[in-house]
mmCIF file of C-alpha atoms in Angstrom:
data_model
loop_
_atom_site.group_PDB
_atom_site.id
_atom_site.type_symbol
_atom_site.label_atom_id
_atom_site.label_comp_id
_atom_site.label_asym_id
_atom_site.label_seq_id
_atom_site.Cartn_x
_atom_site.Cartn_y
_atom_site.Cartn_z
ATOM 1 C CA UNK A 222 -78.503 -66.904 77.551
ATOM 2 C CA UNK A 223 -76.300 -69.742 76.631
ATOM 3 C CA UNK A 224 -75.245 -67.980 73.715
ATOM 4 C CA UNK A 225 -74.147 -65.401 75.307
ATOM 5 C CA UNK A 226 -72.293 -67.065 78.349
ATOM 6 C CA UNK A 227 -70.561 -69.257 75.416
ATOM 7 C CA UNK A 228 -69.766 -65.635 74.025
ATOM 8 C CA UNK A 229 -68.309 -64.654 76.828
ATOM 9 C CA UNK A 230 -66.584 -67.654 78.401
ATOM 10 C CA UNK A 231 -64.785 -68.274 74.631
ATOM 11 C CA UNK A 232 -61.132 -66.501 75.610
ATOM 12 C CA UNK A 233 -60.237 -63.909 72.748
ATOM 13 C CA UNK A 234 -56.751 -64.267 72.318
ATOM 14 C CA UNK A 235 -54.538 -61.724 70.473
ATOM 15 C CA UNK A 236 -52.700 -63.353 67.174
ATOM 16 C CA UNK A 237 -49.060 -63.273 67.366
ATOM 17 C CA UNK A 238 -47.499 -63.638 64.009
ATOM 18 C CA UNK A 239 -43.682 -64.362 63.851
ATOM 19 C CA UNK A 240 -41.674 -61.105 63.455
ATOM 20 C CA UNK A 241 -39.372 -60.843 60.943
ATOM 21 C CA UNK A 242 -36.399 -58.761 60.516
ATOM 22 C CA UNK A 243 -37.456 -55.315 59.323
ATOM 23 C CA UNK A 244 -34.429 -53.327 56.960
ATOM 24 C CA UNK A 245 -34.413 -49.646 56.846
ATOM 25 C CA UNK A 246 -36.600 -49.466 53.569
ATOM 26 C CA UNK A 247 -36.672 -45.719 53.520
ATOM 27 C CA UNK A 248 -32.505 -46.290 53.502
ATOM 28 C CA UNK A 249 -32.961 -48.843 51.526
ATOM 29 C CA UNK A 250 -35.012 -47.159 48.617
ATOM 30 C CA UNK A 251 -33.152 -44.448 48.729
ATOM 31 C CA UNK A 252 -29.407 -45.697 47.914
ATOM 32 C CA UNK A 253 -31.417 -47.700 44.825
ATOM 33 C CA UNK A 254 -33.002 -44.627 43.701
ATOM 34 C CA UNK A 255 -29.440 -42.933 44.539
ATOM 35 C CA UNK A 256 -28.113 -45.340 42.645
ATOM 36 C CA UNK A 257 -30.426 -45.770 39.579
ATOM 37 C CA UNK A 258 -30.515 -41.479 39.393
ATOM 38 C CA UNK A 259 -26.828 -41.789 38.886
ATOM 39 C CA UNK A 260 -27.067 -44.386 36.366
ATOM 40 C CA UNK A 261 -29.733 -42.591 34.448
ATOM 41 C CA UNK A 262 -27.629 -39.121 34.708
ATOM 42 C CA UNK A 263 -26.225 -37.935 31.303
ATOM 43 C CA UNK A 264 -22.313 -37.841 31.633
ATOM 44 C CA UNK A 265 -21.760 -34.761 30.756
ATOM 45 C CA UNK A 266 -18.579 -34.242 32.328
ATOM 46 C CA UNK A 267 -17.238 -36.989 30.427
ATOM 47 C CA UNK A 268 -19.060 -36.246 26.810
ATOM 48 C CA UNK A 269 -17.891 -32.313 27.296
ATOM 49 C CA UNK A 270 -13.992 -34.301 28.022
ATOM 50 C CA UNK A 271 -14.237 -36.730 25.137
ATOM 51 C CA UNK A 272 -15.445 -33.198 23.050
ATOM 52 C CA UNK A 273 -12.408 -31.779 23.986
ATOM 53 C CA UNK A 274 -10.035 -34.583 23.028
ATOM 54 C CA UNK A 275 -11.428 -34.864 19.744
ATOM 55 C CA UNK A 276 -10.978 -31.273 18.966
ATOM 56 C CA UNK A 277 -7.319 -31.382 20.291
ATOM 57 C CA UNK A 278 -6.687 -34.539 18.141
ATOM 58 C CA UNK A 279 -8.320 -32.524 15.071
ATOM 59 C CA UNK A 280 -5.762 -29.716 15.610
ATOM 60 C CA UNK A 281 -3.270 -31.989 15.938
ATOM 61 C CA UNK A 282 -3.920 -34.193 12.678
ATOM 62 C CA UNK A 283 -4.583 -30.606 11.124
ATOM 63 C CA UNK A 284 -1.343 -29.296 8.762
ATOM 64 C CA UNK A 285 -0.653 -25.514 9.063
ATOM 65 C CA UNK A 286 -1.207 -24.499 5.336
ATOM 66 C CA UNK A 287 2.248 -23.461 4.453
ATOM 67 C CA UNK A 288 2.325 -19.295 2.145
ATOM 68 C CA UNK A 289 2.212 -19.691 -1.368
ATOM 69 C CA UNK A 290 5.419 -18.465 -2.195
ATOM 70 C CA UNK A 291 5.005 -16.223 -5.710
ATOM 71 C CA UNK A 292 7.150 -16.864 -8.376
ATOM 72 C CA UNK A 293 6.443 -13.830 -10.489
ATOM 73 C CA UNK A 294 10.248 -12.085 -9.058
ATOM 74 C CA UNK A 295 11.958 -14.971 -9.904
ATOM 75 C CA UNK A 296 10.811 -14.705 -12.885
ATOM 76 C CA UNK A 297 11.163 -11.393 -13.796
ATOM 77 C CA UNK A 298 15.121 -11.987 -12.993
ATOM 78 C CA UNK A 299 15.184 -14.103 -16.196
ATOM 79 C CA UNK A 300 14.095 -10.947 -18.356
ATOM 80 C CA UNK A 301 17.246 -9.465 -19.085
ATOM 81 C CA UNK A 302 16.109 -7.297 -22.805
ATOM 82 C CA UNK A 303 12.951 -5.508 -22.688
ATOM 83 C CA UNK A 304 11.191 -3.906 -25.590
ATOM 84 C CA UNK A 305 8.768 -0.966 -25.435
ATOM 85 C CA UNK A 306 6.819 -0.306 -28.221
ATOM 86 C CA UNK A 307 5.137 3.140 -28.521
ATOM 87 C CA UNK A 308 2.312 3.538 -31.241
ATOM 88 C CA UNK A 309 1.178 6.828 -30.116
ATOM 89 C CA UNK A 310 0.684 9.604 -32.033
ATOM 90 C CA UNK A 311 0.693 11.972 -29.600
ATOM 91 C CA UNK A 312 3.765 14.340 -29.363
ATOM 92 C CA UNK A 313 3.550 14.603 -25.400
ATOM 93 C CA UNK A 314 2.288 10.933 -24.980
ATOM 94 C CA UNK A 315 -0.895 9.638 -23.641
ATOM 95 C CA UNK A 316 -1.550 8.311 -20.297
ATOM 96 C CA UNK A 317 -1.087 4.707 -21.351
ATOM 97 C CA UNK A 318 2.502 5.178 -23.406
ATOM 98 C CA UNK A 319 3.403 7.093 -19.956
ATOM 99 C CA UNK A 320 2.718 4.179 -17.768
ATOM 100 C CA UNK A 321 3.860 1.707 -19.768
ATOM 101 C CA UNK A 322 7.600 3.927 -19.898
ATOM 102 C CA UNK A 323 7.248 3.791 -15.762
ATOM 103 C CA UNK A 324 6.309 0.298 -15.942
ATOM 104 C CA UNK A 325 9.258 -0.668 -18.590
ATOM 105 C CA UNK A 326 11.605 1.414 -16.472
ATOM 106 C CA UNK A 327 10.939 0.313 -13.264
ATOM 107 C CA UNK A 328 11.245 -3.216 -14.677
ATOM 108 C CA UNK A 329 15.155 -2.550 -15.872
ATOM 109 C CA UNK A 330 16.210 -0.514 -12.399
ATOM 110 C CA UNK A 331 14.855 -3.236 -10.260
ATOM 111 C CA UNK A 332 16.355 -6.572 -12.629
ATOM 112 C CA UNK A 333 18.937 -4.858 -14.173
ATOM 113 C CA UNK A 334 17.594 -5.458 -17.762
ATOM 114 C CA UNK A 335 18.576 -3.591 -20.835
ATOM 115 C CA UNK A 336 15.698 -1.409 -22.723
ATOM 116 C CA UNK A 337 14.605 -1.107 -25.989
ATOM 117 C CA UNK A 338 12.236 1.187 -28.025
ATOM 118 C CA UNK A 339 10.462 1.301 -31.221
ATOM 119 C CA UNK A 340 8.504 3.884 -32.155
ATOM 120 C CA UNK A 341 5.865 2.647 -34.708
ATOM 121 C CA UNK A 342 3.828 4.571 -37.450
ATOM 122 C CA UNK A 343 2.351 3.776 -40.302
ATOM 123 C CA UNK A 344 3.312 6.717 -42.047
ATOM 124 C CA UNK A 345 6.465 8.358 -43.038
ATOM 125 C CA UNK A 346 8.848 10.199 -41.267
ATOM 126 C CA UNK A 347 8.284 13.369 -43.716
ATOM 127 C CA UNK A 348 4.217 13.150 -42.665
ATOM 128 C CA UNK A 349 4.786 13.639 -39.206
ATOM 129 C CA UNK A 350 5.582 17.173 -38.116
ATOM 130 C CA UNK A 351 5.236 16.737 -34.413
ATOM 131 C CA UNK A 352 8.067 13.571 -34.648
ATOM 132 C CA UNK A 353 10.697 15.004 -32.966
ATOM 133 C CA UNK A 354 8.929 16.680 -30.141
ATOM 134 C CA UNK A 355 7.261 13.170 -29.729
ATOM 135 C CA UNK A 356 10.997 11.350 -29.717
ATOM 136 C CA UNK A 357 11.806 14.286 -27.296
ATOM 137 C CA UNK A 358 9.252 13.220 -25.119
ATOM 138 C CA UNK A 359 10.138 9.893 -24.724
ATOM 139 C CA UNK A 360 13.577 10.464 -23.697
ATOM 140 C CA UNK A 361 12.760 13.183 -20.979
ATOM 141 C CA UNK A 362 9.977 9.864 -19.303
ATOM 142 C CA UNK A 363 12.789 7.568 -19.466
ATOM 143 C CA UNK A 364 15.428 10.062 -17.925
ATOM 144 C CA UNK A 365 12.325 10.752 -15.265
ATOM 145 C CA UNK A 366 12.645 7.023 -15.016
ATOM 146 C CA UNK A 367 16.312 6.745 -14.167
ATOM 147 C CA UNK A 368 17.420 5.562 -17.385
ATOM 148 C CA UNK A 369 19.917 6.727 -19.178
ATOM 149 C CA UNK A 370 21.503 3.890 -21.372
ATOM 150 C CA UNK A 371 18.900 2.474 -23.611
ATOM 151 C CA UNK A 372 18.009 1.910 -27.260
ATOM 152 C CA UNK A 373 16.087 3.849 -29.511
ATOM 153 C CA UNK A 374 14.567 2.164 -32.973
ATOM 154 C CA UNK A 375 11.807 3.877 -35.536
ATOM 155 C CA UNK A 376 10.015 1.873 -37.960
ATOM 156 C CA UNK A 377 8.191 3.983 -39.554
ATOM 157 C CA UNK A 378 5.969 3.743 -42.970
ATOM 158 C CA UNK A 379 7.238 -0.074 -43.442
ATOM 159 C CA UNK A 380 3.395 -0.549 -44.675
ATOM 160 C CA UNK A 381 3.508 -3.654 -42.261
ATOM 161 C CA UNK A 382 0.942 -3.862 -39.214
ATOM 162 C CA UNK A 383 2.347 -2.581 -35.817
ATOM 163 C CA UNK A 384 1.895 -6.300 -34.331
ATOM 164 C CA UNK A 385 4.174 -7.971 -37.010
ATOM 165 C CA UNK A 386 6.757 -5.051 -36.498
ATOM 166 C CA UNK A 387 7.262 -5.728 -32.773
ATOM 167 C CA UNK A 388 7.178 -9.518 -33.245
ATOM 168 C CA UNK A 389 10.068 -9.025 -35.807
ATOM 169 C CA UNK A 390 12.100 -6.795 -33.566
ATOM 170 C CA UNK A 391 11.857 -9.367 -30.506
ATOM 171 C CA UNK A 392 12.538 -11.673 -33.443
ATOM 172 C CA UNK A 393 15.683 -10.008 -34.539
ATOM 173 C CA UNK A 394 16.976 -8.986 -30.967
ATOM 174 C CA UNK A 395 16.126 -12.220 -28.902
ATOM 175 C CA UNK A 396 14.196 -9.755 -26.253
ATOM 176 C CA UNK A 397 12.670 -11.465 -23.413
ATOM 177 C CA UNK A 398 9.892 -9.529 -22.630
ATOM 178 C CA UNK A 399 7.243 -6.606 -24.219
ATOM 179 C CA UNK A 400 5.296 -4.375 -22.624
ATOM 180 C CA UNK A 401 2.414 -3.098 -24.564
ATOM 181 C CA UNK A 402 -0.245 -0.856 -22.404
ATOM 182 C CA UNK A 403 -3.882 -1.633 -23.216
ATOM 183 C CA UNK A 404 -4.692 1.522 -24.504
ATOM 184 C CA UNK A 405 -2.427 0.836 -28.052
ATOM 185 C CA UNK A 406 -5.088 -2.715 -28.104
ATOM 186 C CA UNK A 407 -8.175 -0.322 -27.167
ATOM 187 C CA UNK A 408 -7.037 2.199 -30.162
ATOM 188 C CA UNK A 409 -6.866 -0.796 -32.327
ATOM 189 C CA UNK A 410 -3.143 0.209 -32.985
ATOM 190 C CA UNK A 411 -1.807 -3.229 -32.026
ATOM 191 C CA UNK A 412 -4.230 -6.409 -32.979
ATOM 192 C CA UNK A 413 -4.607 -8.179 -29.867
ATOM 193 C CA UNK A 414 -5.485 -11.385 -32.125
ATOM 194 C CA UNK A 415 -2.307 -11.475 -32.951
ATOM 195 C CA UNK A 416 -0.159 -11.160 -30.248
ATOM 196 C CA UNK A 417 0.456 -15.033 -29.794
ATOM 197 C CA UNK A 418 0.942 -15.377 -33.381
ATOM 198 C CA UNK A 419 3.663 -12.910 -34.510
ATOM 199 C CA UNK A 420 5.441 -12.294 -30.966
ATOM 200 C CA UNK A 421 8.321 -15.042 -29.769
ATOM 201 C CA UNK A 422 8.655 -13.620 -26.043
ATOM 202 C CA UNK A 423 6.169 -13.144 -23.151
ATOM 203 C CA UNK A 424 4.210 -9.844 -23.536
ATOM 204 C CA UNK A 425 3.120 -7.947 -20.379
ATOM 205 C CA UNK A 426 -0.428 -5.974 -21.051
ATOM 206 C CA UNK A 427 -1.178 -3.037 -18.673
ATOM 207 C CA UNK A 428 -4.538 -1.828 -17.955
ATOM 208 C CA UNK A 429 -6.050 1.647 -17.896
#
């Protein structure tokens, strides 16, 4: 019975602990988390800027590649003789001893270069009956070519090989440039191996 009474006379007195000041912590956290977010955020804004600088110093630094400027008329302005060999056997001309007439002719018109050709055979004048009507046709291409003033050689059965022939005649005329088609190489008139050897001038080859 005591135990009880002692129970119940014992006053039960609430605890009162000091109260401290209480921040906002849900403001709180969230500014830091604000705050760390934007620290953790890729900068893209400025990456994709610095991206854009670079390129614009790139095409900046970058030269513009300036034409290659080709020389090839300038040089054909230095050719002022041209020589035209024909070693064709055919009285009408082949394709290739036509073309190389345009080419030779075209070459004189546009430079103003003087023309000379040498018809080439091996044999004699006597052994070929078609000879004139060849020579014939050679004078109506260059006339089809616009030329009219131009000079006309034959070496014919000089027992010498067609390649030594037309380097004499550059030889002996100072030319400045030959133009041989590919077909007189192909029909093994004209020895391409010696070219370089026997011929003083440049030597223009046209193909088929």
């Amino acid at each position: 019975m005591a135990f009880a009474h002692y129970l119940l006379a014992v006053p039960v007195e609430p605890c009162e602990y000091p109260k401290l000041p209480i921040s906002n912590p849900p403001l709180s956290i969230s500014s830091h988390c604000l705050n760390l977010s934007s620290t953790l955020r890729p900068k893209t804004h400025n990456l994709s800027l610095f991206s854009r600088l670079r390129r614009i110093a790139h095409k900046a630094n970058a030269k513009p590649q300036e034409p290659e400027v080709s020389v090839a008329s300038d040089a054909f302005t230095e050719f002022k003789h041209l020589l035209l060999p024909i070693t064709d056997r055919n009285p009408y001309l082949s394709e290739g001893t036509r073309q190389a007439i345009a080419t030779t002719s075209a070459l004189a018109k546009k430079y103003g270069a003087d023309i000379t050709v040498v018809v080439i055979d091996e044999q004699q004048k006597e052994s070929l009956p078609e000879h004139e009507a060849q020579l014939s046709s050679i004078r109506w291409h260059l006339s089809e070519g616009g030329l009219k003033d131009y000079n006309l050689l034959e070496r014919l059965g000089e027992g010498s090989k067609p390649t030594a022939i037309i380097g004499d005649v550059a030889d002996d005329l100072n030319l400045d440039l030959v133009v041989i088609s590919m077909e007189a190489i192909h029909t093994k008139h004209i020895d391409a191996n010696l070219l370089a050897e026997f011929i003083p001038c440049p030597v223009m080859l046209l193909p088929l």
